[in-house]
Structures are given as structure tokens and as C-alpha cells.
Coordinates of C-alpha atoms and ligand atoms in Angstrom, one line a residue:
X150 CA 61.1 -152.5 -55.4
X151 CA 59.0 -153.5 -57.6
X152 CA 55.7 -152.9 -56.3
X153 CA 53.4 -155.0 -58.7
X154 CA 51.0 -152.2 -60.0
X155 CA 51.5 -152.4 -63.5
X156 CA 48.2 -152.9 -66.0
X157 CA 46.1 -152.2 -62.7
X158 CA 43.6 -149.9 -62.5
X159 CA 44.0 -147.2 -59.4
X160 CA 40.5 -144.7 -58.9
X161 CA 41.5 -141.7 -57.2
X162 CA 38.9 -139.5 -55.5
X163 CA 39.5 -135.9 -54.4
X164 CA 42.8 -136.5 -56.9
X165 CA 42.4 -132.9 -58.7
X166 CA 45.1 -130.7 -56.0
X167 CA 47.2 -131.7 -52.8
X168 CA 47.6 -135.3 -51.6
X169 CA 44.9 -136.9 -54.2
X170 CA 46.9 -135.5 -56.7
X171 CA 50.2 -136.8 -55.6
X172 CA 48.5 -140.5 -54.8
X173 CA 47.1 -140.3 -58.4
X174 CA 50.9 -139.4 -59.8
X175 CA 52.2 -142.1 -58.2
X176 CA 50.2 -145.2 -59.0
X177 CA 50.9 -144.1 -62.9
X178 CA 54.6 -144.1 -62.0
X179 CA 54.0 -147.3 -61.1
X180 CA 52.2 -148.0 -64.6
X181 CA 48.8 -148.8 -63.3
X182 CA 45.9 -147.2 -65.1
X183 CA 44.5 -144.0 -63.0
X184 CA 40.9 -142.8 -62.6
X185 CA 41.1 -138.9 -60.9
X186 CA 37.7 -137.6 -59.4
X187 CA 37.0 -134.2 -58.0
X188 CA 34.4 -132.0 -57.9
X189 CA 36.7 -129.3 -59.2
X190 CA 36.6 -129.8 -63.0
X191 CA 40.1 -128.4 -63.0
X192 CA 40.7 -132.6 -62.2
X193 CA 40.6 -132.8 -66.2
X194 CA 43.6 -130.9 -66.2
X195 CA 45.3 -132.9 -63.8
X196 CA 45.0 -136.0 -65.5
X197 CA 46.1 -134.4 -68.3
X198 CA 49.4 -134.1 -66.7
X199 CA 50.2 -138.1 -66.2
X200 CA 50.2 -141.1 -68.6
X201 CA 47.3 -143.1 -69.0
X202 CA 44.3 -141.3 -66.7
X203 CA 41.1 -139.8 -66.9
X204 CA 39.4 -137.3 -65.4
X205 CA 36.1 -137.2 -64.2
X206 CA 34.2 -134.8 -62.8
X207 CA 31.8 -135.7 -59.3
X208 CA 30.6 -134.9 -55.7
X209 CA 31.1 -137.4 -53.2
X210 CA 28.2 -135.9 -51.7
X211 CA 25.9 -137.7 -54.3
X212 CA 25.9 -141.1 -54.0
X213 CA 23.9 -141.4 -57.6
X214 CA 27.5 -139.6 -59.6
X215 CA 29.2 -142.1 -57.4
X216 CA 28.0 -145.2 -58.3
X217 CA 27.8 -144.1 -62.4
X218 CA 31.5 -143.4 -61.9
X219 CA 32.3 -147.2 -60.4
X220 CA 30.3 -148.6 -63.7
X221 CA 32.2 -146.4 -66.0
X222 CA 35.3 -147.6 -64.0
X223 CA 34.4 -151.6 -64.0
X224 CA 37.7 -153.7 -63.1
X225 CA 38.4 -151.7 -60.4
X226 CA 41.9 -153.0 -58.5
X227 CA 42.5 -150.0 -55.9
X228 CA 40.4 -147.3 -54.5
X229 CA 41.8 -144.5 -52.6
X230 CA 39.3 -142.1 -50.5
X231 CA 41.3 -138.5 -50.3
X232 CA 38.4 -136.3 -50.5
X233 CA 38.7 -133.7 -47.0
X234 CA 37.3 -130.7 -45.7
X235 CA 37.4 -128.4 -42.9
X236 CA 34.5 -126.5 -41.6
X237 CA 36.2 -123.1 -42.5
X238 CA 36.4 -121.9 -38.7
X239 CA 39.1 -122.0 -36.0
X240 CA 37.4 -124.5 -33.7
X241 CA 39.4 -123.9 -30.1
X242 CA 36.8 -123.9 -28.3
X243 CA 34.7 -126.0 -29.4
X244 CA 31.7 -123.2 -28.8
X245 CA 33.9 -121.1 -31.2
X246 CA 31.2 -123.2 -33.4
X247 CA 28.1 -123.1 -34.5
X248 CA 26.4 -127.1 -34.6
X249 CA 25.0 -125.8 -37.7
X250 CA 29.0 -126.0 -39.0
X251 CA 29.2 -129.6 -38.6
X252 CA 26.9 -130.9 -41.0
X253 CA 28.5 -129.9 -43.8
X254 CA 32.1 -131.5 -43.0
X255 CA 30.3 -134.6 -42.2
X256 CA 28.4 -135.0 -45.0
X257 CA 31.4 -134.6 -47.2
X258 CA 33.9 -136.8 -45.0
X259 CA 32.3 -139.4 -43.8
X260 CA 29.2 -139.5 -46.1
X261 CA 30.9 -138.9 -49.0
X262 CA 33.3 -141.9 -47.9
X263 CA 30.3 -143.7 -47.0
X264 CA 28.7 -143.0 -50.4
X265 CA 31.9 -143.7 -52.3
X266 CA 33.1 -147.1 -50.7
X267 CA 29.6 -148.5 -50.9
X268 CA 29.3 -147.3 -55.0
X269 CA 32.6 -149.0 -55.4
X270 CA 31.8 -152.1 -53.4
X271 CA 29.9 -154.5 -56.1
X272 CA 33.4 -153.7 -58.2
X273 CA 35.4 -155.8 -55.6
X274 CA 33.2 -158.4 -54.4
X275 CA 33.3 -159.2 -58.4
X276 CA 37.1 -158.9 -59.1
X277 CA 37.6 -161.0 -55.4
X278 CA 41.2 -159.0 -54.9
X279 CA 41.9 -155.2 -54.1
X280 CA 42.9 -153.1 -52.0
X281 CA 41.0 -149.5 -50.5
X282 CA 42.5 -146.2 -48.9
X283 CA 40.6 -143.9 -46.8
X284 CA 42.6 -140.6 -46.2
X285 CA 41.9 -140.2 -42.7
X286 CA 44.3 -137.6 -40.1
X287 CA 46.1 -138.0 -36.9
X288 CA 43.5 -135.5 -36.2
X289 CA 40.9 -138.5 -35.7
X290 CA 43.1 -140.5 -33.2
X291 CA 43.6 -137.8 -30.2
X292 CA 40.5 -135.1 -30.0
X293 CA 42.2 -132.3 -31.9
X294 CA 40.9 -129.3 -30.7
X295 CA 41.5 -127.4 -34.0
X296 CA 38.4 -128.2 -35.6
X297 CA 36.2 -130.6 -33.5
X298 CA 33.5 -131.5 -36.5
X299 CA 36.9 -132.3 -38.9
X300 CA 38.0 -134.4 -36.0
X301 CA 34.8 -136.1 -35.6
X302 CA 35.1 -137.0 -38.9
X303 CA 38.1 -138.5 -39.3
X304 CA 37.5 -140.2 -36.3
X305 CA 34.2 -142.1 -37.9
X306 CA 36.2 -142.4 -40.9
X307 CA 38.7 -144.4 -39.0
X308 CA 35.9 -147.1 -37.3
X309 CA 33.9 -147.6 -40.5
X310 CA 37.5 -148.5 -42.3
X311 CA 37.9 -151.0 -39.7
X312 CA 34.3 -152.5 -40.0
X313 CA 34.6 -152.8 -44.3
X314 CA 38.4 -154.4 -43.5
X315 CA 36.5 -157.0 -42.1
X316 CA 33.7 -157.0 -44.2
X317 CA 35.7 -156.8 -47.0
X318 CA 38.4 -159.8 -45.7
X319 CA 36.9 -162.7 -47.2
X320 CA 36.9 -161.4 -50.5
X321 CA 41.2 -160.8 -50.5
X322 CA 40.4 -157.0 -50.6
X323 CA 42.1 -154.8 -47.8
X324 CA 41.2 -151.8 -46.4
X325 CA 43.3 -149.1 -44.4
X326 CA 43.3 -145.7 -43.5
X327 CA 46.1 -143.1 -44.2
X328 CA 47.0 -140.9 -41.5
X329 CA 49.0 -137.5 -42.5
X330 CA 50.3 -135.0 -39.9
X331 CA 51.1 -131.8 -41.6
X332 CA 51.1 -131.1 -44.7
X333 CA 51.3 -128.3 -47.2
X334 CA 48.2 -128.2 -49.1
X335 CA 45.5 -125.6 -49.7
X336 CA 43.3 -127.5 -46.5
X337 CA 46.2 -126.8 -44.2
X338 CA 46.7 -123.0 -45.2
X339 CA 42.8 -123.1 -44.9
X340 CA 43.3 -124.3 -40.7
X341 CA 45.9 -121.4 -40.6
X342 CA 43.6 -118.9 -42.0
X343 CA 40.5 -119.7 -39.5
X344 CA 42.9 -119.1 -37.0
X345 CA 44.3 -116.1 -37.9
X346 CA 41.6 -114.5 -38.6
X347 CA 40.4 -114.9 -35.2
X348 CA 43.7 -113.1 -33.6
X349 CA 44.4 -109.6 -32.6
X350 CA 46.9 -107.7 -34.9
X351 CA 49.6 -108.2 -32.8
X352 CA 49.4 -112.3 -32.4
X353 CA 48.7 -112.8 -36.5
X354 CA 51.4 -115.0 -38.2
X355 CA 52.3 -116.2 -41.8
X356 CA 51.2 -119.1 -42.5
X357 CA 54.9 -120.4 -42.5
X358 CA 55.6 -119.1 -39.7
X359 CA 52.4 -120.5 -37.7
X360 CA 52.8 -124.0 -39.2
X361 CA 56.6 -123.1 -38.0
X362 CA 55.8 -123.0 -34.5
X363 CA 53.3 -126.1 -34.7
X364 CA 55.6 -128.1 -36.0
X365 CA 57.9 -127.8 -33.6
X366 CA 55.3 -127.9 -31.2
X367 CA 53.7 -131.2 -32.1
X368 CA 56.1 -132.9 -34.7
X369 CA 59.0 -135.0 -32.6
X370 CA 61.0 -135.0 -35.8
X371 CA 60.1 -131.2 -36.0
X372 CA 59.2 -131.4 -39.9
X373 CA 57.0 -130.8 -43.0
X374 CA 55.3 -134.2 -44.3
X375 CA 54.9 -134.0 -48.1
X376 CA 52.5 -135.3 -50.8
X377 CA 54.8 -137.8 -52.7
X378 CA 55.7 -139.2 -48.8
X379 CA 51.7 -139.7 -48.8
X380 CA 51.7 -141.4 -52.4
X381 CA 54.7 -143.8 -51.5
X382 CA 52.9 -144.9 -48.2
X383 CA 49.6 -145.4 -51.0
X384 CA 51.0 -147.8 -53.4
X385 CA 52.7 -149.1 -50.6
X386 CA 50.0 -150.2 -48.8
X387 CA 48.2 -150.9 -52.7
X388 CA 50.8 -153.2 -53.7
X389 CA 51.5 -157.0 -53.4
X390 CA 54.1 -156.0 -50.4
X391 CA 50.7 -154.5 -48.5
X392 CA 49.3 -158.1 -48.7
X393 CA 48.8 -158.9 -45.0
X394 CA 48.1 -155.1 -43.8
X395 CA 44.8 -154.4 -43.5
X396 CA 42.2 -152.5 -40.7
X397 CA 45.0 -150.5 -40.2
X398 CA 45.3 -147.1 -39.4
X399 CA 49.2 -146.1 -40.7
X400 CA 50.1 -142.6 -39.4
X401 CA 53.0 -140.9 -41.7
X402 CA 53.3 -138.0 -39.5
X403 CA 56.7 -137.7 -37.8
X404 CA 55.8 -139.0 -35.0
X405 CA 52.7 -136.5 -33.9
X406 CA 50.5 -139.6 -33.2
X407 CA 52.9 -143.0 -31.4
X408 CA 50.7 -145.9 -31.3
X409 CA 51.9 -149.3 -29.5
Ligands
LIG54 N1 47.0 -131.2 -45.6 C1 47.7 -131.8 -44.1 O1 48.2 -131.7 -43.3 C2 46.4 -132.7 -44.4 C3 46.7 -133.1 -42.6 C4 45.7 -134.9 -42.6 C5 44.9 -135.1 -43.1 N2 44.8 -135.2 -44.4 C6 43.8 -135.5 -45.5 O2 44.2 -135.6 -46.5 C7 43.6 -135.4 -47.4 C8 43.7 -134.7 -48.6 O3 43.9 -133.1 -48.4 P1 44.5 -131.7 -49.1 O4 45.8 -131.3 -47.9 O5 45.4 -132.8 -50.1 O6 43.5 -131.5 -49.0 P2 43.1 -130.4 -50.7 O7 42.0 -129.7 -50.3 O8 44.4 -129.8 -51.2 O9 42.6 -131.3 -51.9 C9 41.3 -131.9 -51.4 C10 40.6 -132.6 -52.3 O10 39.2 -132.6 -52.1 C11 38.5 -132.4 -53.3 N3 37.2 -132.3 -52.8 C12 36.4 -130.9 -51.7 N4 35.5 -132.0 -51.5 C13 34.6 -132.3 -52.0 C14 33.7 -133.1 -52.9 N5 32.3 -133.1 -52.2 N6 33.3 -134.7 -53.8 C15 34.7 -134.3 -54.5 N7 36.0 -133.6 -54.3 C16 35.5 -132.9 -53.2 C17 39.0 -130.6 -53.5 O11 38.2 -130.3 -54.8 C18 39.9 -131.0 -53.5 O12 40.7 -131.3 -54.3 C19 41.9 -135.0 -46.8 O13 41.5 -136.2 -46.2 C20 42.6 -134.4 -45.4 O14 41.6 -134.3 -44.7 C21 45.5 -133.7 -44.5

């Protein structure tokens, strides 16, 4: 399938590793020029492993830094926000957490996305074409009890995505959210670590066993999703094949959450 992404520029924020890096790789493989942004300086090495790519170190909580990145990029055809953090604690019941566990998660997952979208909006208003993709989560659709601030942040992200999709539609800029279910990354492993530390000695599990049990319980297709599957959907949504898709929350989750 020709995705028509050659010579286009894609900016992937949160691209040092995990799903963001896989998305950056997929855009590069489709011939796009790719700019990888992350607070982790390893982003420079991640960019070096791709053709026609550069890496910029930046923290999404810093709006001025994001505006500088947007100014540096000039023409941008596609923007992906793939940053995400959890509280680092197991949030069931919610009073396992303190209210003070919430602000950092909201500052990165919600305010960070708002900063990035605002910073790049002038580029898109000028181009009058293009796409944005915010990586949310099935957790934002089902009141997932694992980590309430994380779930709430993803619900907010989905809602903001719809506002942005409506506002940018007259400019032919499409905005969507992609919701993974269970993908083996550092973030996913940190959820297990937060759970495991709370368990008595006889209930502790290895990461793969914990994930295997959870997948059998909540994923109808009974399997992990991969970063490459997220990336395939991301480039499809950015491509001309996605020209009528905007304001949507697309789940790539093995059937975890089913919409009608
Ligand atoms: N892995 C899963 O099972 C899963 C499930 C649902 C949703 N998601 C979402 O997918 C996206 C990617 O997650 P992942 O699993 O690849 O996680 P990851 O931890 O592997 O990658 C997240 C990246 O974001 C970067 N980052 C974190 N805070 C930042 C900040 N303040 N500024 C700039 N960069 C920052 C990290 O350095 C890292 O490179 C996230 O939005 C996450 O919530 C993941």
C-alpha cells in the first residue's frame, strides 16, 4: 500500500524508546523526514538508527522549549504525541495513592500534550493540511483502577483530541487518538513493578506471568499488542488513506475495549 508519506515531515514526541520510537521508525521507513523529541538524551542515538532523522532533547512540560522545537521544524505534516507516564504506584483502591501523586501525571500526560499541540498549531494553520495523533490508552475509556491519575489523564487527552479535531477540521488538519491495550515497554513493566511490590511474598509474580494472566483475563484475542502494530496504525492514519478519519479514538487492543 502506498502511504504517500515520502518527503513529508513527521515530528514524534516521546520517541527515545517504546511505542514512540517504533512510530518514528515506521514514518522513516515510509520515506518521511522524522524529528524525534524526548526528554531522554538517548533520543539522539535513537534518531541515528533511522534514515533521514534527527533528535531533539526537550521536556513536554516546558512550553517555551516545545515552541522552540516547533520553530526549528518549520513545515510539519504530521505530529505524534507518544509521551506517557504512570504514578509509579498501584492505584487500586484509589486511596493507595495520595492526592499528591496526581499532579506529575497530569502535568506530563495532559499539560504536556496541550503544550505540544499549542506549540505546533501555528505550523499546521500555515500549512492548512496534515495530521496530529495523540497516544492515549484504553485506560482512559473504562475507568481503569490500576492507576487512576493515569486513566483520568488519558480520558482528558481523548476529550482534548476531539476539541482540537473540531477546531482544526476547517484547516484540513485531522486529529485522532490511538489507544493501545497491553504493549511490552518500560511503561507497561513499571505498572507490574508497582503492583508486585504491594504483594505478599506468596502472591508475587514475574512480569511475564503477571502480564500473561492479565491478558487472558481482559484481552479477548489473548495476546500482547506490539509497538510495530501501533506504528502501522499511526502511519495509516497519517496517510491519505486516513483522509476522512478525524476526532476518532482508535483502539489497537486485541478487543480489550469494544465500541459500537
Ligand atoms: N505500553 C503500554 O502497554 C501502553 C498501553 C496504553 C497506552 N500506552 C501509551 O503509549 C505511549 C507510549 O508509551 P510506551 O509504553 O512506549 O512508554 P515508554 O515509557 O517506553 O516511552 C515513553 C517515552 O516518553 C518519554 N517521556 C516521558 N516523560 C517525558 C517528558 N516530560 N518530556 C518528553 N518526553 C518524555 C520517555 O523518556 C520515553 O521515551 C504513552 O502515551 C503511553 O501512555 C502504552
